[in-house]
PDB file of C-alpha atoms and ligand atoms in Angstrom:
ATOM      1  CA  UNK U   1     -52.326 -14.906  -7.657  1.00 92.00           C
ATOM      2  CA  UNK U   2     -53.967 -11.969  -9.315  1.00 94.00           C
ATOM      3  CA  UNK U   3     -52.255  -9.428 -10.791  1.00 96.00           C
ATOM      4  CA  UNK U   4     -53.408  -6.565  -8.957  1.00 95.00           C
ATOM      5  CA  UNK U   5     -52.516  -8.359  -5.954  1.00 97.00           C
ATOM      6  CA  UNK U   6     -48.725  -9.119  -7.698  1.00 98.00           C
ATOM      7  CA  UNK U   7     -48.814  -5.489  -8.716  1.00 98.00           C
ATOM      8  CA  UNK U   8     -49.344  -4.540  -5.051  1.00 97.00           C
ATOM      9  CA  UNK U   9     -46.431  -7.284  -3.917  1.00 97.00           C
ATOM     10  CA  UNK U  10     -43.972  -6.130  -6.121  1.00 98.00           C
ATOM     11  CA  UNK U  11     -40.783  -4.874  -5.186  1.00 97.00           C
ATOM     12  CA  UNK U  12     -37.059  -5.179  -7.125  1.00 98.00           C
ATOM     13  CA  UNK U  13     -34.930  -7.347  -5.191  1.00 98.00           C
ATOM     14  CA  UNK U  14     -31.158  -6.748  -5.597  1.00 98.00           C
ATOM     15  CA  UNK U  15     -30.407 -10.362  -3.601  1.00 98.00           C
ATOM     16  CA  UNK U  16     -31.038 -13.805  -5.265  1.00 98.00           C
ATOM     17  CA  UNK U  17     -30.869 -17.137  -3.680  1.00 98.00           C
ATOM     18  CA  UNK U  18     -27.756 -18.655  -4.352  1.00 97.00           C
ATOM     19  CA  UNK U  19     -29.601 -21.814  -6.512  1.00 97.00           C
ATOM     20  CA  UNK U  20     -30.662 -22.672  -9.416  1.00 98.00           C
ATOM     21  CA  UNK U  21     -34.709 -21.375 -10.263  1.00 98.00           C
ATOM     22  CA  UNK U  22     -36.667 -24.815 -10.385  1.00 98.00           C
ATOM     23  CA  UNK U  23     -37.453 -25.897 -14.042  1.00 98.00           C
ATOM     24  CA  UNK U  24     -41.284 -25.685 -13.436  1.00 98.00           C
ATOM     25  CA  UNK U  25     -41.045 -22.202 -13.015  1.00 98.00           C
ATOM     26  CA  UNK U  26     -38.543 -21.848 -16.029  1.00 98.00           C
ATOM     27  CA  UNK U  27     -41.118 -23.787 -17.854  1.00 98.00           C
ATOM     28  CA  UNK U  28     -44.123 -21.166 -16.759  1.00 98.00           C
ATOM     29  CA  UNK U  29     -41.937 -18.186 -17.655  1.00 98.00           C
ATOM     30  CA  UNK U  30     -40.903 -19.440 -20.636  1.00 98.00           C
ATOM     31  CA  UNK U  31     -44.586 -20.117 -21.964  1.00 98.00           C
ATOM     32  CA  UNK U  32     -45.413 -17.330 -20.559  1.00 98.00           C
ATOM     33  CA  UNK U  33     -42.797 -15.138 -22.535  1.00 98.00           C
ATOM     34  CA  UNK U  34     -43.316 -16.900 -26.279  1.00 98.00           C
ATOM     35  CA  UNK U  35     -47.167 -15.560 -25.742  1.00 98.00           C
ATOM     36  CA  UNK U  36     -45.731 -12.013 -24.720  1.00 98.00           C
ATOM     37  CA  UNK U  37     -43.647 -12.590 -27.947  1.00 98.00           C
ATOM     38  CA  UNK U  38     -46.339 -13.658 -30.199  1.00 98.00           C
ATOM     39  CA  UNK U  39     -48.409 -10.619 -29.458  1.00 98.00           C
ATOM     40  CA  UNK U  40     -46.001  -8.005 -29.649  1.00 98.00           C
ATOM     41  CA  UNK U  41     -43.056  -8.753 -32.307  1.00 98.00           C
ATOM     42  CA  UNK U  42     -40.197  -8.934 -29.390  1.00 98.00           C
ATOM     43  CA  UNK U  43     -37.793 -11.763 -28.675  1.00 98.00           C
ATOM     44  CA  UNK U  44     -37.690 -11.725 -25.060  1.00 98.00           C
ATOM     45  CA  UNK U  45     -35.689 -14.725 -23.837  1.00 98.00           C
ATOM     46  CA  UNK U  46     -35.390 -16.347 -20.397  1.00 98.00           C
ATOM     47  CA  UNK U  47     -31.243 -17.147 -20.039  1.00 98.00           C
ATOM     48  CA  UNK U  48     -30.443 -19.132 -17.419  1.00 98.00           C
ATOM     49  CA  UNK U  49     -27.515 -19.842 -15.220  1.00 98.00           C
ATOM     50  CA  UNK U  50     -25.498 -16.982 -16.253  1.00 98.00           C
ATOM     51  CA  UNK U  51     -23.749 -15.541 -13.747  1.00 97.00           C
ATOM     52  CA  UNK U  52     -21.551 -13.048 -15.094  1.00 98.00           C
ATOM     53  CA  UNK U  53     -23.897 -10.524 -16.693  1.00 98.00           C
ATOM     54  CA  UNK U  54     -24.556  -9.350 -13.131  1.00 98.00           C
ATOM     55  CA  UNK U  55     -20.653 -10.076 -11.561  1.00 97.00           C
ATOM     56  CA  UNK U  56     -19.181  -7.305  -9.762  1.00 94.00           C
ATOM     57  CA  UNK U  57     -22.262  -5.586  -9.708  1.00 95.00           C
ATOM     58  CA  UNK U  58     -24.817  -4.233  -6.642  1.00 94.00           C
ATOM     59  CA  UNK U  59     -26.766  -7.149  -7.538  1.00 97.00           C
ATOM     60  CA  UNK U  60     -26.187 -10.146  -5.562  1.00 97.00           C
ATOM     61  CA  UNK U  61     -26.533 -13.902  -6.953  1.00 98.00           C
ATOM     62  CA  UNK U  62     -27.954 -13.308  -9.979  1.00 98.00           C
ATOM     63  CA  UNK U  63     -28.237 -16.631 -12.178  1.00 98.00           C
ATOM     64  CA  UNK U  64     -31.052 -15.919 -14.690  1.00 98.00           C
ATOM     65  CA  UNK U  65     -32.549 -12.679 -16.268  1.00 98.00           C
ATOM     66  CA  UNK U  66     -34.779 -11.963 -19.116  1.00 98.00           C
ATOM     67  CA  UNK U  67     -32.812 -10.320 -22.048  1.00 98.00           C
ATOM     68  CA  UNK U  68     -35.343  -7.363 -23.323  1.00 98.00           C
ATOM     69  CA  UNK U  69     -34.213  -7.952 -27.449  1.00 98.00           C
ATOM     70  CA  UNK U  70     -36.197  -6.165 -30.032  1.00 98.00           C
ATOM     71  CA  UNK U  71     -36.105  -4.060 -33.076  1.00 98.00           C
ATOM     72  CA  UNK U  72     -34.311  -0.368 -31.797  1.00 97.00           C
ATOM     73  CA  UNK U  73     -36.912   2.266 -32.021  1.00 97.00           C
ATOM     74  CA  UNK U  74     -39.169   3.863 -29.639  1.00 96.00           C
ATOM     75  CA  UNK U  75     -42.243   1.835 -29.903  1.00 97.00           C
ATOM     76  CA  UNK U  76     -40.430  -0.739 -29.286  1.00 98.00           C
ATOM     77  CA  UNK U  77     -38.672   0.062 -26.373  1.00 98.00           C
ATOM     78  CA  UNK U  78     -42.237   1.160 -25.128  1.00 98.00           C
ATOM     79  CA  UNK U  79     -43.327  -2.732 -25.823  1.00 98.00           C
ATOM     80  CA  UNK U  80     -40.349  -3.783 -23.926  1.00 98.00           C
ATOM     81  CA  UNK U  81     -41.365  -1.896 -20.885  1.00 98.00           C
ATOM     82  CA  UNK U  82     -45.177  -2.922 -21.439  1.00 98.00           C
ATOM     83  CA  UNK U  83     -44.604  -6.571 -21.666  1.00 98.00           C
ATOM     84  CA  UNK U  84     -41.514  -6.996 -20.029  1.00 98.00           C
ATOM     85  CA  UNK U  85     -43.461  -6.003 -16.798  1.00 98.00           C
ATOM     86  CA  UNK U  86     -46.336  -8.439 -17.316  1.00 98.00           C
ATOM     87  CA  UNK U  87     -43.739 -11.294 -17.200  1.00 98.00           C
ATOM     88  CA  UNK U  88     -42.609  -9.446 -14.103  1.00 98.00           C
ATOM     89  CA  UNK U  89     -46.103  -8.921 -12.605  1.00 98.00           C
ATOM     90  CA  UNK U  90     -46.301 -13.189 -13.802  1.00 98.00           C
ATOM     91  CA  UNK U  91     -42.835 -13.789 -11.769  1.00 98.00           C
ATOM     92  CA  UNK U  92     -44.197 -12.249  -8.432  1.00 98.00           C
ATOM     93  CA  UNK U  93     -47.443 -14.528  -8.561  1.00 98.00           C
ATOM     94  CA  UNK U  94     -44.549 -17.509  -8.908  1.00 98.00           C
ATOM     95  CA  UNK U  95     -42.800 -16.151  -5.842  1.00 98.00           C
ATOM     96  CA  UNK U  96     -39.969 -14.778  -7.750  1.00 98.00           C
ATOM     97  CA  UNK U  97     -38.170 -11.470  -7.333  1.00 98.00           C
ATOM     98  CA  UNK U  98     -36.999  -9.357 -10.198  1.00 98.00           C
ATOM     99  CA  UNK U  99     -35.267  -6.474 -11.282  1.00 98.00           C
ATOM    100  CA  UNK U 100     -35.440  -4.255 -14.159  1.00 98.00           C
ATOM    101  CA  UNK U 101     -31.452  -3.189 -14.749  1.00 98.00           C
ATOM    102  CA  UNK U 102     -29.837  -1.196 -17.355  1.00 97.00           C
ATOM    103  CA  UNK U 103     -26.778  -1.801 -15.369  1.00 96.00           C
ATOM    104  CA  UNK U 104     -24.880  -4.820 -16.289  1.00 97.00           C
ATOM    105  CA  UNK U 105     -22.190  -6.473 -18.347  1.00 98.00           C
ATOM    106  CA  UNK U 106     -23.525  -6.466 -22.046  1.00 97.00           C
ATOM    107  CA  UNK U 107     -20.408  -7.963 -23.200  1.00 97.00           C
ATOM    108  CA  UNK U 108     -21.044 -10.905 -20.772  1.00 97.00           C
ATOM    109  CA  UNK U 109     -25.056 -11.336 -21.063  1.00 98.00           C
ATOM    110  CA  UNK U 110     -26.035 -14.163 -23.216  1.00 97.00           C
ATOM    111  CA  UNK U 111     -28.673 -13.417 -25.723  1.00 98.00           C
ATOM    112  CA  UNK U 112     -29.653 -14.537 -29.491  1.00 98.00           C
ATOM    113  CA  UNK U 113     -30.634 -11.349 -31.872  1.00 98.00           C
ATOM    114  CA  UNK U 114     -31.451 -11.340 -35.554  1.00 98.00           C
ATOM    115  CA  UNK U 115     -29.808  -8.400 -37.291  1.00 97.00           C
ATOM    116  CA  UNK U 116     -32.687  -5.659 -37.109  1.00 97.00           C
ATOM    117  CA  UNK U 117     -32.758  -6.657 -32.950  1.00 98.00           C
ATOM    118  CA  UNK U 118     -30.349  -4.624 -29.849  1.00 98.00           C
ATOM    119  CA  UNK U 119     -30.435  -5.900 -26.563  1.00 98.00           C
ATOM    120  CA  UNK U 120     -32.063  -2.967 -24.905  1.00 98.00           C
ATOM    121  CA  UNK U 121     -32.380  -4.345 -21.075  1.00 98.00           C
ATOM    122  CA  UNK U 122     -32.468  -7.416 -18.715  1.00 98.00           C
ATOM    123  CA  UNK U 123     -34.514  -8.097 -15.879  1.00 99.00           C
ATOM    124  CA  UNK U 124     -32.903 -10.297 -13.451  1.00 98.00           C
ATOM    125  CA  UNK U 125     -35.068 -12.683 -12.142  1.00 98.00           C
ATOM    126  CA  UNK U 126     -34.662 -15.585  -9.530  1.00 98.00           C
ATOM    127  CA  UNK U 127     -35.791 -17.049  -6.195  1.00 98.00           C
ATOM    128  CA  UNK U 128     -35.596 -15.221  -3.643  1.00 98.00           C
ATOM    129  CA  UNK U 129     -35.920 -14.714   0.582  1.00 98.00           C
ATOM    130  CA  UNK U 130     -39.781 -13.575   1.513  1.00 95.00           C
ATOM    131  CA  UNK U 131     -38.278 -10.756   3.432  1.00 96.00           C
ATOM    132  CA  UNK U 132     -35.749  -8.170   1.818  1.00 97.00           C
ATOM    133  CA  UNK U 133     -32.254  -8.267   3.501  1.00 96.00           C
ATOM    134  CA  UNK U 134     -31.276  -5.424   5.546  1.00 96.00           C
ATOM    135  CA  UNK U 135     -28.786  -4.401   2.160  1.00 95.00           C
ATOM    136  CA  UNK U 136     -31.833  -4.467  -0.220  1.00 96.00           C
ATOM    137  CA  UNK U 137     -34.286  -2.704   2.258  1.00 96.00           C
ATOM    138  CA  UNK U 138     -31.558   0.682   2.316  1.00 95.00           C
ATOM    139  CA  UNK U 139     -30.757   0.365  -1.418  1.00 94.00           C
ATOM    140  CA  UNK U 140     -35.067   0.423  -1.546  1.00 94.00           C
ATOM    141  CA  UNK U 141     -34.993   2.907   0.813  1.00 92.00           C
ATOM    142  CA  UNK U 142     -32.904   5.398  -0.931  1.00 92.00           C
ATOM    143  CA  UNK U 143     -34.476   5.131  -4.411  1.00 89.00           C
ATOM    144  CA  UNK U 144     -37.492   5.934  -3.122  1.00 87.00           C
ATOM    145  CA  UNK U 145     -36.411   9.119  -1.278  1.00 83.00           C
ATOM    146  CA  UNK U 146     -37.213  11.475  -3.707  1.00 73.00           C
ATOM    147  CA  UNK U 147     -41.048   9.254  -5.074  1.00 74.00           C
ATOM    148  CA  UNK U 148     -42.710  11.597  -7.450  1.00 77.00           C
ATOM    149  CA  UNK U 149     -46.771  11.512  -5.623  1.00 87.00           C
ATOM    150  CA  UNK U 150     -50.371  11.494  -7.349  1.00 90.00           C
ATOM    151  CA  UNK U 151     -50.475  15.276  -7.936  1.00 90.00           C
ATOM    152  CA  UNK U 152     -46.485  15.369  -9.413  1.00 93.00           C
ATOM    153  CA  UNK U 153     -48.072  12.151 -12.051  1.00 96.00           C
ATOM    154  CA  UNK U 154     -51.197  13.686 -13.252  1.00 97.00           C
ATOM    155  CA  UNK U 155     -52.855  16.704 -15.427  1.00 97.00           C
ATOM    156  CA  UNK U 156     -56.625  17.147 -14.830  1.00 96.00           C
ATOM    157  CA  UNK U 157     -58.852  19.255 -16.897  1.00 95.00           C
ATOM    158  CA  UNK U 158     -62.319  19.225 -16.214  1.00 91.00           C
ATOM    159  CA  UNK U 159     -63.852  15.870 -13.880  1.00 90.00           C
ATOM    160  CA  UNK U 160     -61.707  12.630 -13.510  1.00 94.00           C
ATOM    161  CA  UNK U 161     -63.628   9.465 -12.939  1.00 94.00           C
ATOM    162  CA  UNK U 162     -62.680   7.233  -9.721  1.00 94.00           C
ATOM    163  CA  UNK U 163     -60.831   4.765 -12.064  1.00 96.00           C
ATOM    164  CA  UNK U 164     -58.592   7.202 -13.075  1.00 97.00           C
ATOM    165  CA  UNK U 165     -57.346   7.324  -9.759  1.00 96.00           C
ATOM    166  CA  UNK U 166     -57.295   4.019  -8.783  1.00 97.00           C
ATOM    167  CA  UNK U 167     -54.837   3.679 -12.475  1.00 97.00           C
ATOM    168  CA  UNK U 168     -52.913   6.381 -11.052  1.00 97.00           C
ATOM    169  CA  UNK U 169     -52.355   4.369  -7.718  1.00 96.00           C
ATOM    170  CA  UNK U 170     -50.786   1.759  -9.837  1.00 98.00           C
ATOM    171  CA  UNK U 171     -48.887   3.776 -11.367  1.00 97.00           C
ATOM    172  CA  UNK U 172     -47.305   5.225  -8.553  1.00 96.00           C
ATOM    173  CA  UNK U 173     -46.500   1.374  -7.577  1.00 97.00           C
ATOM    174  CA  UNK U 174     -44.968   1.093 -11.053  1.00 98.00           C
ATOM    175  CA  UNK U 175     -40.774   0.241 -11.467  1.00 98.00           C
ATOM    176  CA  UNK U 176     -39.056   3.105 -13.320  1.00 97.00           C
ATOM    177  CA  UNK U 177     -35.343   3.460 -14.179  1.00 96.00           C
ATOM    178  CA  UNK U 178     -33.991   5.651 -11.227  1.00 93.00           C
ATOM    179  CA  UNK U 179     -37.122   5.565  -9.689  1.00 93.00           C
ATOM    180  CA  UNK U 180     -38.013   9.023 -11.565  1.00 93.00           C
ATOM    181  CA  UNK U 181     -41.589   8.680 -12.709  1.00 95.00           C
ATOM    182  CA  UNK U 182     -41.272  10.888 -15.330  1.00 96.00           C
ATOM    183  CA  UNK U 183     -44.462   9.534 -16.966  1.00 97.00           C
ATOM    184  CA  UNK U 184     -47.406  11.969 -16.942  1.00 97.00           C
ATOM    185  CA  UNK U 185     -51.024  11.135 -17.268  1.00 98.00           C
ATOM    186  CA  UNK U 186     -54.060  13.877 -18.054  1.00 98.00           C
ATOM    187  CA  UNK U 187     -57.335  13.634 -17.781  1.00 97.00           C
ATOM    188  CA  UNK U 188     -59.125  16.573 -20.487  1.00 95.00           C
ATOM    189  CA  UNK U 189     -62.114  16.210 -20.237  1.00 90.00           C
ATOM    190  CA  UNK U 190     -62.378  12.402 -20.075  1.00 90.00           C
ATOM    191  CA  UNK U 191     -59.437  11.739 -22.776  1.00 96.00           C
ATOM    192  CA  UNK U 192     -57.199  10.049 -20.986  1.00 98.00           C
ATOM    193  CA  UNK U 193     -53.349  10.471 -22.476  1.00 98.00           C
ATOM    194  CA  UNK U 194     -49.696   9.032 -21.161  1.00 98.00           C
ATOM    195  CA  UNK U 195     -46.591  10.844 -22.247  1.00 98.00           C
ATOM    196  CA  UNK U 196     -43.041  11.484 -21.629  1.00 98.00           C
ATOM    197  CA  UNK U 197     -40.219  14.205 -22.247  1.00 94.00           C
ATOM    198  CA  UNK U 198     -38.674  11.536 -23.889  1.00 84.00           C
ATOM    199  CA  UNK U 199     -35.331  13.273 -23.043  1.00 85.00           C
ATOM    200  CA  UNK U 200     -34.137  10.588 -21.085  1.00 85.00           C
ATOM    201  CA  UNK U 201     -32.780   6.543 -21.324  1.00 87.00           C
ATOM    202  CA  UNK U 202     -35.239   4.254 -20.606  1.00 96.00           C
ATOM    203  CA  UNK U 203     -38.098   6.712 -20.463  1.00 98.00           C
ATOM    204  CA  UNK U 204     -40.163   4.788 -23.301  1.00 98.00           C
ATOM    205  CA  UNK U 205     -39.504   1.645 -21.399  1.00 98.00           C
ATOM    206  CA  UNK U 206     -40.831   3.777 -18.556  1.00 98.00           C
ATOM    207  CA  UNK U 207     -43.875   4.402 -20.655  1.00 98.00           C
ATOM    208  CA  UNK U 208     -44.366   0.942 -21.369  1.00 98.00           C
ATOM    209  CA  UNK U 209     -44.697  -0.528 -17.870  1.00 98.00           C
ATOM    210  CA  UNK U 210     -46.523   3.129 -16.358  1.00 98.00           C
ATOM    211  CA  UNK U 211     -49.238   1.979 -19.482  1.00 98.00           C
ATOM    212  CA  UNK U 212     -49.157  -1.126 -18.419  1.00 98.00           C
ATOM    213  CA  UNK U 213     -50.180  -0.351 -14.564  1.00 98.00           C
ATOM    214  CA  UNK U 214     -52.621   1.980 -15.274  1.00 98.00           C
ATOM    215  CA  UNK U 215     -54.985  -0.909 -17.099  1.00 98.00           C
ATOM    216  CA  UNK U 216     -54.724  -2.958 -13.998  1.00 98.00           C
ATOM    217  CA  UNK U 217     -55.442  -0.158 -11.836  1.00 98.00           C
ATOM    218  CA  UNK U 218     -58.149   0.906 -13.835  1.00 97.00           C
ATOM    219  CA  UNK U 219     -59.446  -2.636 -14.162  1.00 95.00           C
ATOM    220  CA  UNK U 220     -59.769  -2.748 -17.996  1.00 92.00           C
ATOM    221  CA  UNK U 221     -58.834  -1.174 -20.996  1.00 95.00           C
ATOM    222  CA  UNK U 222     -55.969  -0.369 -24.089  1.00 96.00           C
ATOM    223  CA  UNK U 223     -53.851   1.609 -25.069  1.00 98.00           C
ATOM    224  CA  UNK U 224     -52.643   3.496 -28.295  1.00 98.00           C
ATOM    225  CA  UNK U 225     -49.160   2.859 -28.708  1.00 98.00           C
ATOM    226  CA  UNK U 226     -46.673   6.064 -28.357  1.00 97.00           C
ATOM    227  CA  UNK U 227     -45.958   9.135 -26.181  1.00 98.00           C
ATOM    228  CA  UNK U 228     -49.132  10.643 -25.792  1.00 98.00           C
ATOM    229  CA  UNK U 229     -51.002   7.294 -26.719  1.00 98.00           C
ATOM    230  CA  UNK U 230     -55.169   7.837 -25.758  1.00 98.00           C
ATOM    231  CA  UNK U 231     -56.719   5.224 -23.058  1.00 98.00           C
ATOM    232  CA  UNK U 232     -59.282   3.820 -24.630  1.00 96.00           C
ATOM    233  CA  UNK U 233     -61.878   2.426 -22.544  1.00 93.00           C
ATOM    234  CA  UNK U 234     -64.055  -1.066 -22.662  1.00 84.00           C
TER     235      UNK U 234
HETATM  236  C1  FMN P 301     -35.996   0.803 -17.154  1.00 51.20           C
HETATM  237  C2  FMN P 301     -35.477   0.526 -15.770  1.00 51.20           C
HETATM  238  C3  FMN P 301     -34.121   0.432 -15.517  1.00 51.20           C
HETATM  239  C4  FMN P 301     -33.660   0.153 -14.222  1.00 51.20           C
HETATM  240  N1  FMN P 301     -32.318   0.018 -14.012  1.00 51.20           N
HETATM  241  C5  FMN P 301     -31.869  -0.296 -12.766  1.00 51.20           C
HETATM  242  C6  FMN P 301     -30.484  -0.505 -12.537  1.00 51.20           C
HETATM  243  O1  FMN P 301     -29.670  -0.390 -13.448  1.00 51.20           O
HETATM  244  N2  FMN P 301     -30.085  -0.850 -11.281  1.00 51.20           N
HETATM  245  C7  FMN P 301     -30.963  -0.985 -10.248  1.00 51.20           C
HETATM  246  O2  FMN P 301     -30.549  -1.305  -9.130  1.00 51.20           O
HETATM  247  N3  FMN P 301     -32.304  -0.802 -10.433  1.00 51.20           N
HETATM  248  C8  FMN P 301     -32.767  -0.471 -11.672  1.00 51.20           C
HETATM  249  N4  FMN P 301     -34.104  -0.313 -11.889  1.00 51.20           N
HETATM  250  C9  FMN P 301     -35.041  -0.498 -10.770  1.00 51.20           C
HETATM  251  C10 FMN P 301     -35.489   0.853 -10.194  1.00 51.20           C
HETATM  252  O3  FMN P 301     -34.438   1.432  -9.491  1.00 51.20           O
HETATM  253  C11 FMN P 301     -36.708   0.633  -9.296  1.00 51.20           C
HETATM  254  O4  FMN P 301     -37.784   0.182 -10.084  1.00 51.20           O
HETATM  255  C12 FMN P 301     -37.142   1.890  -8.603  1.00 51.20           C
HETATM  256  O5  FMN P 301     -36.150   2.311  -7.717  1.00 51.20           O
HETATM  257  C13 FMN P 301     -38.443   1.690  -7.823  1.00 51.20           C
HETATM  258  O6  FMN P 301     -38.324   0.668  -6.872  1.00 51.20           O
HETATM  259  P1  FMN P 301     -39.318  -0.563  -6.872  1.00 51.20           P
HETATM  260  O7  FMN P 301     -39.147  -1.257  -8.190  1.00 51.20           O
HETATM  261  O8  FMN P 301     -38.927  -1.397  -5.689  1.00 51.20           O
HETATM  262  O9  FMN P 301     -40.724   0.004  -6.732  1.00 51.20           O
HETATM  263  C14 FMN P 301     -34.588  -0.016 -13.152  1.00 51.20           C
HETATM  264  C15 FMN P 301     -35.969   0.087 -13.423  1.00 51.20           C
HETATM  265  C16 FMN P 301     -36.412   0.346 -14.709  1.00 51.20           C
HETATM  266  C17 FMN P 301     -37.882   0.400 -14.978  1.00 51.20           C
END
């Protein structure tokens, strides 16, 4: 699968079959996480067969998850959110579901860190039905009531090529914690620049994955690292 058509696919899933995820596709997302790792500095790790990170919780059936470890500042967290979501984006073109969650039982969550490293998030991750159960579709439902649109998500000064509208589309189809958006992206004058109150938890993960969206939408690209990082085109 592509991963603008994964991007498109994507939803978080709250309900996970209640099985173990086949060790091909452990296999795939562990490969594909040591690459993730390689290029970025973070130790993202696939656990699996845990089930009590996630006990108790919303969640339902949650075996595996990836544990989001990695050195504790910003730029960091902004890598978490950045590559975290391409193993996500990778999951969906397996046929898995997955869920970005800050909520969850730390003390539970299995996870190796060297002493510079936090656990910052997991992202549950397992097989799951093709069609949302009815639970999942109102949980959806109601963190999307209040969707921040195209307008609320961009700053334009002066002429915006098409591109930048077509990364803003992505965007908008991006995960964020709380489903608040609260990434902003100008246009001035062709500069393109992503940034963030930076008030809030999670927003630099936020950052990471709304970065991260925007390429794909845009079809090409990089970024410069940090709130306010420049798009720069290729
Ligand atoms: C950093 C981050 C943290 C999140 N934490 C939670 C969480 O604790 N519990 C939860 O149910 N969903 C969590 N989510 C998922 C969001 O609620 C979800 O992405 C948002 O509502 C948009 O829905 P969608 O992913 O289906 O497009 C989190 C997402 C992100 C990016």
């Amino acid at each position: 699968m592509k991963i603008n058509d994964a991007l498109n696919l994507r939803h978080s899933r709250r309900t996970y079959l209640d099985c173990p995820m086949s060790n091909e596709d452990a296999k795939k997302l562990c490969d594909a996480i040591q690459k993730c790792n390689a290029l970025s500095g973070l130790h993202m790790q696939l656990i699996t067969e845990e089930k009590m990170a996630f006990k108790g919780s919303m969640f339902k059936n949650v075996r595996n998850y990836i544990a989001m470890v990695g050195r504790g500042d910003d730029i960091t967290r902004e890598k978490c959110g950045y590559f975290g979501e391409k193993i996500v984006l990778f999951a969906t073109g397996l046929g898995l579901g997955t869920c970005w969650s800050g909520t969850f039982n730390r003390a539970a969550c299995r996870f190796d860190a060297f002493k510079d490293e936090i656990l910052h998030l997991v992202i549950a991750i397992g097989p799951v039905r093709n069609k949302m159960t009815q639970r999942e579709s109102v949980i959806s439902g109601i963190s999307h009531i209040n969707s921040r649109g195209r307008k609320k998500i961009s700053r334009i000064f002066g002429d915006a090529p098409p591109w930048f509208w077509s990364g803003i589309d992505a965007v908008l189809k991006a995960p964020s914690a709380m489903n608040r958006r609260p990434v902003t992206l100008s246009c001035n004058d062709g500069e393109i620049t992503a940034s963030i109150s930076g008030k809030k938890d999670y927003e630099y993960i936020d950052l990471g994955i709304a970065k991260l969206h925007f390429e794909i939408g845009a079809l090409g690209g990089d970024w410069e690292w940090g709130n306010g990082g420049t798009f720069i085109v290729n």
